[in-house]
C-alpha cells in the first residue's frame, strides 16, 4: 500500500484477514490427535479502505481506532505512513500477548500508557503538541 502512496489509517485486527482458513497439522499426540492448529499460510488481506488517504492529502485530522493510534496523531502533529506502522506494532503485541496494549478512551491516559511501556516521549514531540494535556 505504501508503495502506492496510500496510508490505510485504520489498521486493527478486524481489518486483517487470513487468506486461507486451512490449518496445518502439527505435532501428533499419542492418541493420534494434533495438539496445535496453525494457519497453513501466513498470507493476509487488508480490508476496509474507507479511511485510506493518499500521502499528499490533509493529515491534520484524527485517524486510527483509539487502541492502535500513534502518539503523533494524539498530539495533533499530523500523520503519515508511520501511523500504519505503529498500528501494526500494537496489533503484533496484541496477537502475541492476547491483550490490547493500550486499552483506554482518554488521550492523557493513552499517552501515559505509552510512556509506561516505551519511556518518556521525546521532548520535541511534546513541545510541538497541538493539544495541551
Coordinates of C-alpha atoms in Angstrom, one line a residue:
X1 CA 0.0 0.0 0.0
X2 CA 2.7 2.4 1.0
X3 CA 4.5 1.8 -2.3
X4 CA 1.3 3.1 -3.9
X5 CA 1.5 6.2 -1.7
X6 CA -1.6 5.1 0.3
X7 CA -2.0 5.2 4.1
X8 CA -4.6 2.9 5.4
X9 CA -5.1 4.9 8.7
X10 CA -7.3 2.3 10.4
X11 CA -5.3 -0.9 10.8
X12 CA -6.7 -3.1 13.5
X13 CA -7.2 -6.9 13.9
X14 CA -10.7 -6.7 12.4
X15 CA -9.2 -5.3 9.2
X16 CA -6.6 -8.0 8.6
X17 CA -7.9 -11.3 7.2
X18 CA -6.1 -14.6 6.7
X19 CA -6.3 -15.6 3.1
X20 CA -6.7 -19.3 3.8
X21 CA -8.8 -20.9 6.6
X22 CA -6.9 -24.2 6.1
X23 CA -4.9 -25.4 9.1
X24 CA -1.5 -27.1 9.1
X25 CA -1.1 -30.3 11.0
X26 CA 1.5 -30.1 13.8
X27 CA 2.8 -32.4 16.5
X28 CA 0.7 -35.5 16.6
X29 CA -0.2 -36.7 20.1
X30 CA 0.0 -40.3 21.3
X31 CA -3.8 -40.7 20.8
X32 CA -3.5 -39.7 17.1
X33 CA -4.9 -36.1 17.6
X34 CA -3.0 -33.0 16.8
X35 CA -2.0 -30.6 19.5
X36 CA -1.8 -27.3 17.7
X37 CA -3.8 -25.6 14.9
X38 CA -1.9 -23.1 12.9
X39 CA -2.8 -21.4 9.6
X40 CA -1.3 -23.3 6.6
X41 CA -0.5 -19.9 5.1
X42 CA 0.5 -16.6 6.7
X43 CA -0.8 -14.6 3.7
X44 CA -3.2 -11.8 4.7
X45 CA -5.5 -9.3 3.0
X46 CA -6.4 -5.9 4.3
X47 CA -10.0 -4.7 4.2
X48 CA -11.9 -1.6 5.0
X49 CA -10.3 1.1 2.9
X50 CA -12.9 3.7 3.9
X51 CA -10.4 5.9 5.7
X52 CA -7.5 5.3 3.4
X53 CA -5.7 8.5 2.3
X54 CA -3.1 9.5 -0.3
X55 CA 0.2 10.7 1.2
X56 CA -0.4 14.2 -0.2
X57 CA -3.8 14.7 1.4
X58 CA -4.6 16.7 4.6
X59 CA -3.2 14.8 7.5
X60 CA -4.3 17.0 10.4
X61 CA -7.5 15.2 11.5
X62 CA -7.7 12.3 13.9
X63 CA -7.3 8.8 12.4
X64 CA -7.0 5.2 13.6
X65 CA -9.0 3.3 16.1
X66 CA -8.1 4.5 19.6
X67 CA -6.2 1.4 20.8
X68 CA -3.9 1.5 17.7
X69 CA -3.4 5.2 17.4
X70 CA 0.1 6.6 17.1
X71 CA 1.3 9.3 19.5
X72 CA 1.8 11.9 16.8
X73 CA -1.9 11.6 16.0
X74 CA -2.9 12.1 19.6
X75 CA -0.6 15.1 20.0
X76 CA -2.0 16.7 16.8
X77 CA 1.2 16.6 14.8
X78 CA -0.5 15.2 11.8
X79 CA 0.4 11.8 10.4
X80 CA 1.8 9.8 7.5
X81 CA 3.0 6.2 6.8
X82 CA 4.4 5.7 10.4
X83 CA 0.8 5.8 11.8
X84 CA 0.2 2.5 9.9
X85 CA 3.5 1.0 11.2
X86 CA 2.6 2.0 14.8
X87 CA -0.8 0.3 14.4
X88 CA 0.9 -2.9 13.1
X89 CA 3.2 -2.9 16.1
X90 CA 0.3 -2.6 18.5
X91 CA -1.5 -5.4 16.7
X92 CA 1.5 -7.7 16.9
X93 CA 1.8 -7.2 20.6
X94 CA -1.9 -8.0 20.9
X95 CA -1.5 -11.2 18.9
X96 CA 1.4 -12.4 21.0
X97 CA 0.0 -11.4 24.4
X98 CA -3.7 -11.8 23.9
X99 CA -4.2 -8.3 25.4
X100 CA -4.8 -4.9 23.9
X101 CA -1.6 -2.9 24.6
X102 CA -3.3 0.5 25.1
X103 CA -6.8 -0.1 26.3
X104 CA -8.2 3.4 27.1
X105 CA -10.5 6.0 25.8
X106 CA -8.7 9.1 27.1
X107 CA -5.8 10.9 25.4
X108 CA -3.9 11.7 28.6
X109 CA -4.2 8.2 29.9
X110 CA -3.2 6.8 26.4
X111 CA 0.0 8.9 26.4
X112 CA 0.8 7.9 30.0
X113 CA 0.4 4.2 29.0
X114 CA 2.7 4.7 26.0
X115 CA 5.3 6.3 28.3
X116 CA 5.0 3.4 30.8
X117 CA 5.8 0.9 28.0
X118 CA 8.3 2.9 26.0
X119 CA 9.7 5.5 28.3
X120 CA 9.3 9.3 28.1
X121 CA 8.0 10.7 24.8
X122 CA 10.7 12.8 23.0
X123 CA 10.7 16.4 24.2
X124 CA 10.4 17.7 20.6
X125 CA 7.1 15.8 20.2
X126 CA 5.7 17.3 23.4
X127 CA 6.8 20.8 22.5
X128 CA 5.1 20.6 19.1
X129 CA 1.8 19.2 20.6
X130 CA -1.2 20.9 19.2
X131 CA -3.2 20.0 22.3
X132 CA -2.1 20.6 25.9
X133 CA -2.7 17.8 28.3

